[in-house]
CSV table of C-alpha atoms and ligand atoms in Angstrom, one decimal:
chain,number,residue,atom,x,y,z
A,234,UNK,CA,65.2,96.1,162.6
A,235,UNK,CA,68.4,97.9,161.6
A,236,UNK,CA,68.3,100.1,164.7
A,237,UNK,CA,67.5,97.1,166.9
A,238,UNK,CA,70.5,95.3,165.3
A,239,UNK,CA,72.8,98.3,166.0
A,240,UNK,CA,71.7,98.2,169.6
A,241,UNK,CA,71.9,94.4,169.7
A,242,UNK,CA,75.6,94.6,168.5
A,243,UNK,CA,76.3,97.0,171.3
A,244,UNK,CA,74.6,94.9,173.9
A,245,UNK,CA,76.3,91.7,172.7
A,246,UNK,CA,73.1,90.0,171.7
A,247,UNK,CA,74.7,88.1,168.8
A,248,UNK,CA,76.4,84.8,169.2
A,249,UNK,CA,77.7,82.0,167.1
A,250,UNK,CA,76.8,78.4,166.6
A,251,UNK,CA,79.0,75.9,164.8
A,252,UNK,CA,77.9,73.2,162.4
A,253,UNK,CA,80.3,70.3,161.8
A,254,UNK,CA,81.5,69.3,158.3
A,255,UNK,CA,82.7,65.7,157.8
A,256,UNK,CA,84.8,63.8,155.4
A,257,UNK,CA,82.3,61.4,153.9
A,258,UNK,CA,84.6,58.4,153.5
A,259,UNK,CA,86.9,58.6,156.6
A,260,UNK,CA,84.1,60.1,158.8
A,261,UNK,CA,86.5,62.6,160.3
A,262,UNK,CA,85.5,66.0,161.4
A,263,UNK,CA,87.3,68.3,158.9
A,264,UNK,CA,85.8,71.7,159.8
A,265,UNK,CA,82.9,73.6,161.3
A,266,UNK,CA,80.9,76.4,159.8
A,267,UNK,CA,80.2,79.4,162.1
A,268,UNK,CA,76.6,80.6,161.9
A,269,UNK,CA,75.4,83.8,163.6
A,270,UNK,CA,72.4,84.0,165.8
A,271,UNK,CA,70.6,87.0,167.2
A,272,UNK,CA,68.5,86.9,170.4
A,273,UNK,CA,66.9,90.4,170.3
A,274,UNK,CA,65.4,91.8,173.5
A,275,UNK,CA,64.0,94.8,171.6
A,276,UNK,CA,62.2,92.6,169.0
A,277,UNK,CA,61.3,90.0,171.5
A,278,UNK,CA,63.0,86.8,170.2
A,279,UNK,CA,65.3,85.0,167.9
A,280,UNK,CA,65.8,86.6,164.5
A,281,UNK,CA,67.0,84.5,161.7
A,282,UNK,CA,70.3,85.4,159.9
A,283,UNK,CA,68.3,85.0,156.7
A,284,UNK,CA,66.3,88.0,157.7
A,285,UNK,CA,68.9,90.4,159.3
A,286,UNK,CA,72.0,89.6,157.2
A,287,UNK,CA,70.5,90.8,153.9
A,288,UNK,CA,69.3,93.9,155.7
A,289,UNK,CA,72.7,94.6,157.2
A,290,UNK,CA,74.3,94.0,153.8
A,291,UNK,CA,72.3,96.9,152.4
A,292,UNK,CA,73.4,99.2,155.1
A,293,UNK,CA,76.5,100.7,156.6
A,294,UNK,CA,76.3,98.1,159.4
A,295,UNK,CA,77.7,95.3,157.2
A,296,UNK,CA,81.3,96.0,158.1
A,297,UNK,CA,80.7,96.5,161.8
A,298,UNK,CA,78.6,93.3,162.0
A,299,UNK,CA,81.2,91.4,159.9
A,300,UNK,CA,84.0,92.5,162.1
A,301,UNK,CA,82.1,91.6,165.2
A,302,UNK,CA,81.4,88.1,163.8
A,303,UNK,CA,85.1,87.6,162.9
A,304,UNK,CA,86.2,88.7,166.3
A,305,UNK,CA,83.8,86.3,168.1
A,306,UNK,CA,84.9,83.4,166.0
A,307,UNK,CA,88.6,84.1,166.4
A,308,UNK,CA,88.2,84.5,170.1
A,309,UNK,CA,86.4,81.1,170.2
A,310,UNK,CA,89.1,79.4,168.2
A,311,UNK,CA,91.7,80.7,170.7
A,312,UNK,CA,89.5,79.4,173.6
A,313,UNK,CA,89.4,75.9,171.9
A,314,UNK,CA,93.1,76.0,171.4
A,315,UNK,CA,93.7,76.9,175.1
A,316,UNK,CA,91.3,74.2,176.2
A,317,UNK,CA,92.8,71.5,174.1
A,318,UNK,CA,89.7,71.1,171.9
A,319,UNK,CA,90.8,70.1,168.4
A,320,UNK,CA,88.7,71.8,165.7
A,321,UNK,CA,90.8,71.5,162.5
A,322,UNK,CA,89.3,74.5,160.7
A,323,UNK,CA,86.5,77.1,161.1
A,324,UNK,CA,84.6,78.4,158.1
A,325,UNK,CA,83.2,81.9,158.4
A,326,UNK,CA,80.5,83.4,156.0
A,327,UNK,CA,81.7,86.7,154.6
A,328,UNK,CA,79.3,89.3,153.2
A,329,UNK,CA,80.3,90.5,149.8
A,330,UNK,CA,80.3,94.1,150.7
A,331,UNK,CA,82.4,93.4,153.8
A,332,UNK,CA,84.9,91.5,151.7
A,333,UNK,CA,85.6,94.5,149.4
A,334,UNK,CA,86.0,97.1,152.2
A,335,UNK,CA,89.5,98.6,151.8
A,336,UNK,CA,90.5,97.5,155.3
A,337,UNK,CA,89.1,94.0,155.2
A,338,UNK,CA,92.4,92.2,154.9
A,339,UNK,CA,94.1,94.5,157.4
A,340,UNK,CA,91.4,93.9,160.0
A,341,UNK,CA,91.4,90.2,159.4
A,342,UNK,CA,95.2,90.1,160.0
A,343,UNK,CA,94.8,92.3,163.0
A,344,UNK,CA,92.4,89.9,164.6
A,345,UNK,CA,94.5,86.9,163.7
A,346,UNK,CA,97.4,88.5,165.5
A,347,UNK,CA,95.4,89.5,168.4
A,348,UNK,CA,94.0,86.0,169.1
A,349,UNK,CA,97.1,84.2,167.8
A,350,UNK,CA,95.2,82.4,165.1
A,351,UNK,CA,96.9,80.8,162.1
A,352,UNK,CA,95.4,81.5,158.7
A,353,UNK,CA,95.4,77.7,158.1
A,354,UNK,CA,92.7,77.4,160.7
A,355,UNK,CA,90.3,79.7,158.9
A,356,UNK,CA,88.1,79.3,155.8
A,357,UNK,CA,86.2,82.1,154.3
A,358,UNK,CA,82.9,81.3,152.6
A,359,UNK,CA,81.8,83.6,149.8
A,360,UNK,CA,78.5,83.2,147.9
A,361,UNK,CA,78.8,83.0,144.1
A,362,UNK,CA,76.4,85.9,143.7
A,363,UNK,CA,78.7,88.1,145.8
A,364,UNK,CA,81.4,87.7,143.1
A,365,UNK,CA,79.1,89.2,140.5
A,366,UNK,CA,79.0,92.7,142.0
A,367,UNK,CA,82.6,93.5,141.5
A,368,UNK,CA,84.3,90.4,140.2
A,369,UNK,CA,87.7,92.0,139.6
A,370,UNK,CA,88.0,93.5,143.0
A,371,UNK,CA,86.7,90.3,144.6
A,372,UNK,CA,89.2,88.2,142.7
A,373,UNK,CA,92.1,90.4,143.8
A,374,UNK,CA,91.1,90.3,147.4
A,375,UNK,CA,90.5,86.5,147.3
A,376,UNK,CA,93.9,86.0,145.7
A,377,UNK,CA,95.6,88.0,148.4
A,378,UNK,CA,93.7,86.1,151.1
A,379,UNK,CA,94.7,82.8,149.6
A,380,UNK,CA,98.4,83.9,149.5
A,381,UNK,CA,98.1,84.7,153.2
A,382,UNK,CA,97.1,81.1,153.9
A,383,UNK,CA,93.4,81.4,154.3
A,384,UNK,CA,91.2,78.7,152.7
A,385,UNK,CA,88.4,79.8,150.4
A,386,UNK,CA,85.0,78.2,149.8
A,387,UNK,CA,82.3,79.1,147.4
A,388,UNK,CA,78.9,78.8,149.2
A,389,UNK,CA,75.5,77.9,147.8
A,390,UNK,CA,76.9,76.9,144.5
A,391,UNK,CA,74.3,76.5,141.8
A,392,UNK,CA,71.7,78.7,143.5
A,393,UNK,CA,72.5,81.9,141.8
A,394,UNK,CA,74.1,82.8,138.6
A,395,UNK,CA,76.5,79.9,138.5
A,396,UNK,CA,79.4,80.8,136.3
A,397,UNK,CA,82.1,78.2,135.4
A,398,UNK,CA,84.3,81.2,134.8
A,399,UNK,CA,84.7,81.6,138.6
A,400,UNK,CA,85.7,78.0,139.0
A,401,UNK,CA,88.4,78.7,136.4
A,402,UNK,CA,89.8,81.9,137.9
A,403,UNK,CA,89.0,81.8,141.6
A,404,UNK,CA,91.7,80.3,143.9
A,405,UNK,CA,89.2,78.2,145.8
A,406,UNK,CA,89.7,75.2,148.1
A,407,UNK,CA,86.1,74.1,148.4
A,408,UNK,CA,82.9,74.2,146.5
A,409,UNK,CA,79.7,73.9,148.6
A,410,UNK,CA,76.8,72.5,146.5
A,411,UNK,CA,73.5,74.2,147.4
A,412,UNK,CA,70.9,72.3,149.4
A,413,UNK,CA,68.5,72.6,146.4
A,414,UNK,CA,70.5,69.9,144.6
A,415,UNK,CA,70.5,67.6,147.7
A,416,UNK,CA,66.9,67.7,148.9
A,417,UNK,CA,65.5,65.7,146.0
A,418,UNK,CA,68.6,63.7,145.3
A,419,UNK,CA,67.0,60.3,146.0
A,420,UNK,CA,64.3,60.8,143.4
A,421,UNK,CA,65.9,63.1,140.9
A,422,UNK,CA,68.0,61.7,138.1
A,423,UNK,CA,68.9,65.2,137.0
A,424,UNK,CA,70.2,66.1,140.5
A,425,UNK,CA,72.3,62.9,140.5
A,426,UNK,CA,73.7,63.8,137.1
A,427,UNK,CA,74.6,67.3,138.3
A,428,UNK,CA,76.4,65.9,141.4
A,429,UNK,CA,78.3,63.4,139.2
A,430,UNK,CA,79.4,66.2,136.9
A,431,UNK,CA,80.5,68.4,139.8
A,432,UNK,CA,82.5,65.6,141.3
A,433,UNK,CA,84.4,65.3,138.0
A,434,UNK,CA,84.9,69.0,137.8
A,435,UNK,CA,86.1,69.2,141.4
A,436,UNK,CA,88.6,66.4,140.9
A,437,UNK,CA,89.9,67.8,137.7
A,438,UNK,CA,90.2,71.4,139.0
A,439,UNK,CA,91.6,70.3,142.3
A,440,UNK,CA,89.2,71.5,145.0
A,441,UNK,CA,87.0,69.6,147.4
A,442,UNK,CA,83.3,69.3,147.1
A,443,UNK,CA,80.8,69.6,150.0
A,444,UNK,CA,77.2,68.7,150.0
A,445,UNK,CA,75.1,71.1,152.1
A,446,UNK,CA,71.9,70.3,153.9
A,447,UNK,CA,72.2,66.5,154.0
A,448,UNK,CA,69.2,65.2,155.9
A,449,UNK,CA,68.6,61.6,155.0
A,450,UNK,CA,70.6,58.3,154.9
A,451,UNK,CA,69.4,57.9,151.3
A,452,UNK,CA,71.0,61.2,150.3
A,453,UNK,CA,74.2,60.2,152.2
A,454,UNK,CA,74.4,56.8,150.4
A,455,UNK,CA,74.2,58.5,146.9
A,456,UNK,CA,76.8,61.2,147.9
A,457,UNK,CA,79.1,58.5,149.2
A,458,UNK,CA,78.7,56.4,146.0
A,459,UNK,CA,79.4,59.4,143.8
A,460,UNK,CA,82.5,60.2,145.9
A,461,UNK,CA,81.6,63.6,147.1
A,462,UNK,CA,84.3,64.6,149.6
A,463,UNK,CA,82.5,66.3,152.4
A,464,UNK,CA,79.0,66.6,154.0
A,465,UNK,CA,77.2,69.0,156.3
A,466,UNK,CA,73.6,68.8,157.4
A,467,UNK,CA,71.0,67.9,160.0
A,468,UNK,CA,71.6,64.2,159.5
A,469,UNK,CA,74.9,64.7,161.3
A,470,UNK,CA,74.4,67.7,163.5
A,471,UNK,CA,72.5,70.9,163.7
A,472,UNK,CA,74.5,74.1,164.4
A,473,UNK,CA,75.8,73.6,168.0
A,474,UNK,CA,77.0,76.0,170.7
A,475,UNK,CA,80.8,76.1,171.2
A,476,UNK,CA,80.4,74.2,174.4
A,477,UNK,CA,78.2,71.4,172.9
A,478,UNK,CA,80.6,71.1,170.0
A,479,UNK,CA,83.6,70.7,172.3
A,480,UNK,CA,81.7,68.1,174.4
A,481,UNK,CA,80.7,66.2,171.3
A,482,UNK,CA,84.2,66.3,169.9
A,483,UNK,CA,85.7,64.9,173.1
A,484,UNK,CA,83.6,61.8,173.2
A,485,UNK,CA,83.2,61.8,169.3
A,486,UNK,CA,79.6,60.6,169.6
A,487,UNK,CA,78.7,63.0,166.9
A,488,UNK,CA,80.3,61.1,164.1
A,489,UNK,CA,79.4,57.6,165.5
A,490,UNK,CA,75.8,58.5,165.6
A,491,UNK,CA,75.3,59.8,162.1
A,492,UNK,CA,77.3,57.4,159.9
A,493,UNK,CA,76.3,54.1,158.5
A,494,UNK,CA,78.8,51.6,157.4
B,658,C2E,P1,74.6,79.2,154.6
B,658,C2E,O1,75.9,79.8,154.8
B,658,C2E,O2,74.4,78.4,153.3
B,658,C2E,O3,74.4,78.3,155.9
B,658,C2E,C1,73.7,77.1,155.9
B,658,C2E,C2,72.3,77.2,156.4
B,658,C2E,O4,71.7,76.0,156.2
B,658,C2E,C3,72.3,77.5,157.9
B,658,C2E,O5,71.1,78.3,158.2
B,658,C2E,C4,72.1,76.1,158.5
B,658,C2E,O6,71.6,76.1,159.8
B,658,C2E,C5,71.2,75.5,157.5
B,658,C2E,N1,71.3,74.0,157.4
B,658,C2E,C6,72.4,73.3,157.7
B,658,C2E,N2,72.1,72.0,157.5
B,658,C2E,C7,70.8,71.9,157.1
B,658,C2E,C8,69.9,70.8,156.8
B,658,C2E,O7,70.3,69.6,156.8
B,658,C2E,N3,68.7,71.2,156.4
B,658,C2E,C9,68.2,72.4,156.4
B,658,C2E,N4,66.9,72.7,156.0
B,658,C2E,N5,69.0,73.5,156.7
B,658,C2E,C10,70.3,73.2,157.1
B,658,C2E,P2,71.2,79.6,159.0
B,658,C2E,O8,72.2,79.4,160.1
B,658,C2E,O9,69.8,80.1,159.3
B,658,C2E,O10,71.9,80.6,158.0
B,658,C2E,C11,71.2,81.1,156.8
B,658,C2E,C12,72.2,81.9,156.0
B,658,C2E,O11,72.5,83.1,156.6
B,658,C2E,C13,73.5,81.3,155.7
B,658,C2E,O12,73.4,80.3,154.7
B,658,C2E,C14,74.4,82.5,155.4
B,658,C2E,O13,74.2,82.9,154.0
B,658,C2E,C15,73.8,83.5,156.3
B,658,C2E,N6,74.6,83.6,157.5
B,658,C2E,C16,74.6,82.9,158.6
B,658,C2E,N7,75.5,83.2,159.5
B,658,C2E,C17,76.3,84.2,158.9
B,658,C2E,C18,77.4,85.0,159.3
B,658,C2E,O14,78.0,84.8,160.3
B,658,C2E,N8,77.8,85.9,158.4
B,658,C2E,C19,77.2,86.1,157.2
B,658,C2E,N9,77.7,87.1,156.4
B,658,C2E,N10,76.2,85.4,156.8
B,658,C2E,C20,75.7,84.4,157.6
B,659,MG,MG1,77.8,79.3,154.5
B,660,MG,MG1,75.4,77.5,152.0
């Protein structure tokens, strides 16, 4: 699969989809998350990022793949800007081993200059487990990125070795609660209690809270009641192509369809 991925990168077989994230109270689109897809000729079909990202992360392809993804997303943001499509912010998943490459920040700035992208338009999503490998280095890189104006989000919070230490020291803008706390939300008092506590922590520490993988109106109602800030999930939209996202944004059907009042 690794050699097919290497070839796939060269042949431009990878592309990005974008999944909207909404403010739960105002119903406004606040950002989209870029999610990579790979249509492999050699392997004869669509390969899930859940399969090839971990593999790339264990190989020397991680930086090449990460750079390729950054470039595709930055190029897309510049197309949207030129076409007058308003996408407030784009979140990009960053592999831990890519983040700590010595030239990561330099490359990011190079691409931002090349495509005339403002750091305010970009959010970098890091998984909490990624911070465990080399916490000091990760912290220093994240602090520099934040100083440059990039937003930072912790992804899949609660799924790994959640450490409140990170919430204390990391300069984050957003915490994404893992889907595992959302899927049973309607029936689980414990999950509801966890959400309530995270809302209090987010408010006190001053970052926003996003619920991942929201699929039902029942989940939405609880998240709204508990004053979670942001939502993302199939209830609103699946990951969309850049074109579909632009079309949906223009007539704003996307938000009208999903929300209940
Ligand atoms: P993630 O960053 O937590 O992304 C969210 C995943 O949940 C996406 O799967 C998305 O399609 C899926 N999802 C969103 N809403 C729902 C929902 O309501 N229900 C369910 N069941 N699933 C939902 P996807 O695109 O297959 O990505 C899986 C993981 O692969 C991502 O998890 C991320 O860790 C990684 N990944 C994806 N794209 C990239 C990328 O460009 N770079 C890196 N480094 N990792 C990526
Ligand atoms: Mg993510
Ligand atoms: Mg996630």
